[in-house]
PDB file of C-alpha atoms in Angstrom:
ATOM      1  CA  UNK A   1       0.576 179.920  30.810  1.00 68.00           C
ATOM      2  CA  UNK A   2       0.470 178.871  34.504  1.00 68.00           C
ATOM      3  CA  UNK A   3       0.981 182.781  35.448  1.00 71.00           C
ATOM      4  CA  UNK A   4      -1.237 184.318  33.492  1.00 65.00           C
ATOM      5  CA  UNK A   5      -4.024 181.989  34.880  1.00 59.00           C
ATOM      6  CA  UNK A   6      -2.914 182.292  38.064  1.00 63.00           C
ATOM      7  CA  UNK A   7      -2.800 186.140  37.775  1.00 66.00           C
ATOM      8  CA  UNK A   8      -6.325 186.256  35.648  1.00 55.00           C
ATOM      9  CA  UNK A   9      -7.728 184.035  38.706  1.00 55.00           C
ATOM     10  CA  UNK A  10      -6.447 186.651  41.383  1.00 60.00           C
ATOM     11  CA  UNK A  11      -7.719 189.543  39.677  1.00 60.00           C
ATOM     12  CA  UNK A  12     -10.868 188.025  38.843  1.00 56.00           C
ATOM     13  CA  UNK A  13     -11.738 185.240  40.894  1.00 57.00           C
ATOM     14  CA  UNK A  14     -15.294 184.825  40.236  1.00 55.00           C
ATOM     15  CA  UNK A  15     -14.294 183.553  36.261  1.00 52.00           C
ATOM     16  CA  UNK A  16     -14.151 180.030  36.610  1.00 59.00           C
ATOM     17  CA  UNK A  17     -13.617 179.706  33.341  1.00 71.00           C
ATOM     18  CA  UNK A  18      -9.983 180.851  34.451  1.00 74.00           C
ATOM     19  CA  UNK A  19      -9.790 178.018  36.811  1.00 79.00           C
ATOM     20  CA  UNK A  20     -10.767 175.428  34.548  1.00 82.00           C
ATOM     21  CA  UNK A  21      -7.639 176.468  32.200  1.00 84.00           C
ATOM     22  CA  UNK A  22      -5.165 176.555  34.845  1.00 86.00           C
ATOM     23  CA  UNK A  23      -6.427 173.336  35.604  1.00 91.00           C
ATOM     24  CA  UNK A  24      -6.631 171.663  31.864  1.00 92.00           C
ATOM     25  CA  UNK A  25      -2.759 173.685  31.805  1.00 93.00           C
ATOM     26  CA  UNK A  26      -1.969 171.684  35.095  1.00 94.00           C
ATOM     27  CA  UNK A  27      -3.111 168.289  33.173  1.00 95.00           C
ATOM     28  CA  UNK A  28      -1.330 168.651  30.411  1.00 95.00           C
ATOM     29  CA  UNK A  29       1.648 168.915  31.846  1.00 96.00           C
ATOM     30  CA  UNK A  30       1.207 166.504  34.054  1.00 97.00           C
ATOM     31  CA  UNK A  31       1.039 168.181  37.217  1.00 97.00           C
ATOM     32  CA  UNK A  32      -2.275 165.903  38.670  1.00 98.00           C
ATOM     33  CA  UNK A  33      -2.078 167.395  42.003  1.00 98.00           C
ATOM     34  CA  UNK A  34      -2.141 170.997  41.284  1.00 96.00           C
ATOM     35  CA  UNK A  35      -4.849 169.933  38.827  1.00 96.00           C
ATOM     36  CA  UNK A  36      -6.614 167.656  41.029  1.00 97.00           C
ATOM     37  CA  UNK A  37      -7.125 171.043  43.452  1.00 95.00           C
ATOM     38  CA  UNK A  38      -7.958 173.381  40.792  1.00 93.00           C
ATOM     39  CA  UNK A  39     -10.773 171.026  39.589  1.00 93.00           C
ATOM     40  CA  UNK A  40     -12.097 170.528  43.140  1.00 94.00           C
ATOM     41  CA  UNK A  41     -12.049 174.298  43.809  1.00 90.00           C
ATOM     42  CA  UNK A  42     -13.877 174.364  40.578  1.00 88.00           C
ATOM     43  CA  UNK A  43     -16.683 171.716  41.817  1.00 89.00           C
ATOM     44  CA  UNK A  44     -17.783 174.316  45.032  1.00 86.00           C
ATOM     45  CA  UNK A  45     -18.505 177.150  42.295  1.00 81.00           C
ATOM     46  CA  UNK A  46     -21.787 178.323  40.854  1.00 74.00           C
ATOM     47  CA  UNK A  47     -22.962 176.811  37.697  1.00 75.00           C
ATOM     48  CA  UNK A  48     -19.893 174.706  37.387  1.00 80.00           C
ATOM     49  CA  UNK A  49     -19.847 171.328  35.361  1.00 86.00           C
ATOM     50  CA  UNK A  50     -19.872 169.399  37.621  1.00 90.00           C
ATOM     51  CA  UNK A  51     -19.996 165.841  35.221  1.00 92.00           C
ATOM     52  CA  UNK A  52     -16.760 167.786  33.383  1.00 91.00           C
ATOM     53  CA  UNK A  53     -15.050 168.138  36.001  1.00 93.00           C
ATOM     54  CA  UNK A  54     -15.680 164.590  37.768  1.00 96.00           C
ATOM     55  CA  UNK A  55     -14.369 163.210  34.425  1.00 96.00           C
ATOM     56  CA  UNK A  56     -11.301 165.373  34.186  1.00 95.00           C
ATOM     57  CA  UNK A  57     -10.701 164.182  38.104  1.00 97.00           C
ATOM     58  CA  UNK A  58     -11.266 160.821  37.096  1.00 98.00           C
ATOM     59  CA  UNK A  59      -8.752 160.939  34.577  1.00 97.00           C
ATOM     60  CA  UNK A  60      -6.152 162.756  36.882  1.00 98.00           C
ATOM     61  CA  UNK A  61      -6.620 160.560  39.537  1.00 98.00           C
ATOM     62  CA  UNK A  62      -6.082 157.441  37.257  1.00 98.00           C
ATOM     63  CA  UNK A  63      -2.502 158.852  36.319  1.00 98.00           C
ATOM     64  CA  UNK A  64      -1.872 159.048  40.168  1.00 98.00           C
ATOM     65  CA  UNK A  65      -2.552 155.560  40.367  1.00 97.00           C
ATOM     66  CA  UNK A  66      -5.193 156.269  42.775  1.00 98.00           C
ATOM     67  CA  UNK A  67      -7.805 154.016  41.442  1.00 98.00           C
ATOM     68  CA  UNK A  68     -10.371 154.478  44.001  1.00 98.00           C
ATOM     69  CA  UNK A  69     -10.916 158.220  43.616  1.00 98.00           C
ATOM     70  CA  UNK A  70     -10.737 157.780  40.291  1.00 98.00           C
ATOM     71  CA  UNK A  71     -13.529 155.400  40.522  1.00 98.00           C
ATOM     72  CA  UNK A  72     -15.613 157.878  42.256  1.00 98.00           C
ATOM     73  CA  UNK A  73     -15.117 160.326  40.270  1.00 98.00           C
ATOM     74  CA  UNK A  74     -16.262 158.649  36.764  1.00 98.00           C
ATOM     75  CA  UNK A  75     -18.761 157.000  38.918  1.00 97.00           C
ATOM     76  CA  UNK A  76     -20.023 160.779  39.802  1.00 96.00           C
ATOM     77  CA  UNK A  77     -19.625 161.530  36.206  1.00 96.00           C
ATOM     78  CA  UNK A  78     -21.937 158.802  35.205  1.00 97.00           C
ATOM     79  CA  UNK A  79     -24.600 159.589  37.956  1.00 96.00           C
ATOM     80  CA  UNK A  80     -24.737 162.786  36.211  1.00 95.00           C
ATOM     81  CA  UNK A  81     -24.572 161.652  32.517  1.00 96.00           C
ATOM     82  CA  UNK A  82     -25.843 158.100  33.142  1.00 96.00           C
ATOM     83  CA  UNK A  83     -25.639 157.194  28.993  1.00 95.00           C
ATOM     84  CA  UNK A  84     -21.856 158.139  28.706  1.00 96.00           C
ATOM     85  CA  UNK A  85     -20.317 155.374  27.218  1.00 97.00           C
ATOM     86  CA  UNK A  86     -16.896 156.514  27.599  1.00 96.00           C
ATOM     87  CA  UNK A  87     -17.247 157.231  31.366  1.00 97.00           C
ATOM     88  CA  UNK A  88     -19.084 154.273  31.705  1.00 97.00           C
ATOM     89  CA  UNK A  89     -16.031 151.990  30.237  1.00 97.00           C
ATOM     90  CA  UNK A  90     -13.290 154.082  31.968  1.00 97.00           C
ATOM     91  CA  UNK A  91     -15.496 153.019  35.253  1.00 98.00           C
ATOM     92  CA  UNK A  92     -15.476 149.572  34.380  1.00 98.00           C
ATOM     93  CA  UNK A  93     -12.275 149.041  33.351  1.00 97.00           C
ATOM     94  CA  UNK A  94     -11.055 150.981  36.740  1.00 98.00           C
ATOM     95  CA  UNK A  95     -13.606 148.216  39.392  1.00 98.00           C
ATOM     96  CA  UNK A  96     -11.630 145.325  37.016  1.00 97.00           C
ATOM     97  CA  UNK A  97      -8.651 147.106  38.122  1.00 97.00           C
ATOM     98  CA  UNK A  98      -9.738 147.532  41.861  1.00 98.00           C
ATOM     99  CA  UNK A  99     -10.596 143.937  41.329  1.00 96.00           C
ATOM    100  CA  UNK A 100     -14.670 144.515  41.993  1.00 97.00           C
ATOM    101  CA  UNK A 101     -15.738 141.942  38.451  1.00 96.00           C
ATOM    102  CA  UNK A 102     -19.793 142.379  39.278  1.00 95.00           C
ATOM    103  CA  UNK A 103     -19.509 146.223  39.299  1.00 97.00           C
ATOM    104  CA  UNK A 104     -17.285 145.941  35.728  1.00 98.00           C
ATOM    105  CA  UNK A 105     -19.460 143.588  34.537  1.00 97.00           C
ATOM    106  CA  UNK A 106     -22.377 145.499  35.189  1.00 97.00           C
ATOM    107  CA  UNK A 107     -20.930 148.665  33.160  1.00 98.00           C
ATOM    108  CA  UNK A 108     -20.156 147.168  30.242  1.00 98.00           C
ATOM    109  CA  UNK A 109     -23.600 145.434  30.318  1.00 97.00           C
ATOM    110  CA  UNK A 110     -24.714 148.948  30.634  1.00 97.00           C
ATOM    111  CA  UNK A 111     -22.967 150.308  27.630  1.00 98.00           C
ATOM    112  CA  UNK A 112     -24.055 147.190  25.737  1.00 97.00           C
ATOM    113  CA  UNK A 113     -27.538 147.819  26.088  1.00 96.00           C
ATOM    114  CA  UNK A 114     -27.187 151.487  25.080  1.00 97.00           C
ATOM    115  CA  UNK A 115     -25.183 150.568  22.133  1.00 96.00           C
ATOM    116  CA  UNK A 116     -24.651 146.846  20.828  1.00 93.00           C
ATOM    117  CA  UNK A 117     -21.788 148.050  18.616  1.00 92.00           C
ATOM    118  CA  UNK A 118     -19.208 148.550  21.236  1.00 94.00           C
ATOM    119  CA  UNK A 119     -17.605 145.406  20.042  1.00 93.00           C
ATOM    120  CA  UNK A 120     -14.482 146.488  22.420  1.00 94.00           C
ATOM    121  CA  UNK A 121     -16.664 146.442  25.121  1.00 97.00           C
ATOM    122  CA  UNK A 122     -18.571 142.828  23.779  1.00 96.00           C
ATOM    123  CA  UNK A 123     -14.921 141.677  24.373  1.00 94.00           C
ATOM    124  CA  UNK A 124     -13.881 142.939  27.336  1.00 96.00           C
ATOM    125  CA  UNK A 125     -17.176 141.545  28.852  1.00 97.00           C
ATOM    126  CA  UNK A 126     -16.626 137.950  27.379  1.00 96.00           C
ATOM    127  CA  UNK A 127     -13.011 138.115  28.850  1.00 94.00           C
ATOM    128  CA  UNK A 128     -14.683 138.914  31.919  1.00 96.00           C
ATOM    129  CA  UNK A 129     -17.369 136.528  31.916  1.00 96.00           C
ATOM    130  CA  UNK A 130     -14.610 133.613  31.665  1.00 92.00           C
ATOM    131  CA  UNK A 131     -12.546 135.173  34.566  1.00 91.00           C
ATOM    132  CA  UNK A 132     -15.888 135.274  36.137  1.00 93.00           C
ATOM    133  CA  UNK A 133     -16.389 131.281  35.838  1.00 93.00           C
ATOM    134  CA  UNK A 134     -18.870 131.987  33.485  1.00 94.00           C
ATOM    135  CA  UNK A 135     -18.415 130.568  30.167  1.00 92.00           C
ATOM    136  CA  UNK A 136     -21.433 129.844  28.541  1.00 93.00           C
ATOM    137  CA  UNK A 137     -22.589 133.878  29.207  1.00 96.00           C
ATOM    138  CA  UNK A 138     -18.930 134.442  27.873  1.00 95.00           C
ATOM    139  CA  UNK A 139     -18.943 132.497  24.973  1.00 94.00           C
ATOM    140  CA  UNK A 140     -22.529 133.781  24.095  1.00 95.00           C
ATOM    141  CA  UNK A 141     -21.244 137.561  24.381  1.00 96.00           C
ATOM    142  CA  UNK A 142     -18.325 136.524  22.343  1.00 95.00           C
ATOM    143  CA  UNK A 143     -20.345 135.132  19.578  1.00 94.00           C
ATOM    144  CA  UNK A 144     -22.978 138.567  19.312  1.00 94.00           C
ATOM    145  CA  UNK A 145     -19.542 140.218  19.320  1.00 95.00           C
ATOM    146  CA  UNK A 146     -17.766 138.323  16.336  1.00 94.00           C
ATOM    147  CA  UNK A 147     -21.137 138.783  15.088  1.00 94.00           C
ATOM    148  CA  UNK A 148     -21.053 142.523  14.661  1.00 92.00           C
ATOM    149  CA  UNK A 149     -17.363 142.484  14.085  1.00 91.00           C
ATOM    150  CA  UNK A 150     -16.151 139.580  12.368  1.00 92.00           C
ATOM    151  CA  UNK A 151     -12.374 140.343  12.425  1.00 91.00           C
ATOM    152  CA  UNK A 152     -12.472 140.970  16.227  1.00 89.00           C
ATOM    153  CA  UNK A 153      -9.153 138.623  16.228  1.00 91.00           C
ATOM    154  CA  UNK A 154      -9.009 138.606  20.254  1.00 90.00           C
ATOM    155  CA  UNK A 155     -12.105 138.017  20.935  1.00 91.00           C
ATOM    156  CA  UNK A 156     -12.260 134.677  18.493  1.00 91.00           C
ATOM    157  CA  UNK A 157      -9.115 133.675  20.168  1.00 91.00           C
ATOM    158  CA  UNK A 158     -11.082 133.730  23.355  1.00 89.00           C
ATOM    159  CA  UNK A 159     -13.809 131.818  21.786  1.00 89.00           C
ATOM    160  CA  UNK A 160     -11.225 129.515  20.209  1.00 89.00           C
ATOM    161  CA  UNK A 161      -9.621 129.074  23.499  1.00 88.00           C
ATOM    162  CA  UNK A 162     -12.662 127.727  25.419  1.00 86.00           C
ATOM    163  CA  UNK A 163     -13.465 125.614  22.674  1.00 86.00           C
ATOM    164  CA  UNK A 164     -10.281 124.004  23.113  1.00 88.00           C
ATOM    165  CA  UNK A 165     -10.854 123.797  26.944  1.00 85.00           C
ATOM    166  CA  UNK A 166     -13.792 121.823  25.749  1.00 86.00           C
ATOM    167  CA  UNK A 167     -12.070 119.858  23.391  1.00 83.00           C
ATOM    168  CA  UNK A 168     -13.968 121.164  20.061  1.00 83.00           C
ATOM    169  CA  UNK A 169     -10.742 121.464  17.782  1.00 79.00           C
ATOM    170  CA  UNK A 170     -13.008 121.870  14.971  1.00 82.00           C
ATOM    171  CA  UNK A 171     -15.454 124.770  16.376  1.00 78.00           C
ATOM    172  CA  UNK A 172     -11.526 126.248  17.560  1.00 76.00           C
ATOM    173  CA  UNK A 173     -10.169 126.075  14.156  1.00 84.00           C
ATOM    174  CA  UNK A 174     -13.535 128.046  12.461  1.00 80.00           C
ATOM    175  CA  UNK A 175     -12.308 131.114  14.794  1.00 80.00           C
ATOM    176  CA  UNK A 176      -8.776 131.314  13.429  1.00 74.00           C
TER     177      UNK A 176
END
């Protein structure tokens, strides 16, 4: 498949549309770099999708382990699609990795507001929240979440966990 893209894109090389499959060809198998290039070639062209291509980037970049570029890419993606939940929570989860809490905590607040139900996300941010030395604002966003989704088992062992730190056996025991 590789050739025939490669040939397509030297005998036409104003059909991006070529690119973009040697480059989804180059993801799949796993070879980031040479997709990493053919997505950035892609980004200078015409009428290219640009928030596509930031989030295919983003993903390529993540398997590279090269967190920060990945984080600018999604973070491009989400400047051009700012109500993306999915780019929004691959952004936060890569600043928690690049160990920036305020920016992950501020994506998944994000995401929250545009849609409550992303009980994942409700638990990630109360998880957060307590690494943050928060636990009030962590136990609060645990309890809307075990609200929405009452057999969210990790996040009531969060809850049950603090409640323990504050020694509330009985409040612990209601989340198990």
């Amino acid at each position: 498949a590789i050739a025939v893209y490669r040939e397509f894109i030297r005998r036409f090389p104003a059909v991006t549309r070529a690119g973009l499959g040697l480059g989804n060809v180059y993801l799949q198998t796993r070879r980031y770099p040479e997709a990493i290039a053919a997505y950035r070639k892609l980004l200078t062209e015409p009428g290219a999708d640009t928030a596509d291509l930031q989030g295919r980037l983003g993903y390529a970049h993540t398997q590279l382990g090269q967190l920060e570029q990945a984080a600018n890419a999604y973070g491009a993606l989400v400047a051009a699609k700012p109500d993306s939940l999915q780019a929004r929570f691959q952004l936060g989860q890569l600043y928690e990795e690049l160990e920036r809490p305020a920016a992950a905590r501020s994506e998944y607040e994000r995401i929250l507001a545009l849609d409550p139900t992303q009980t994942a996300v409700g638990r990630r941010l109360g998880r957060l929240l307590f690494l943050l030395g928060r636990p009030q604002e962590a136990k609060a966003q645990l309890e809307r979440t075990i609200a929405r989704a009452p057999d969210a088992v990790d996040a009531r062992l969060l809850l049950a966990t603090q409640y323990i730190v504050e020694h509330r056996a009985a409040a612990a025991m209601d989340q198990v």
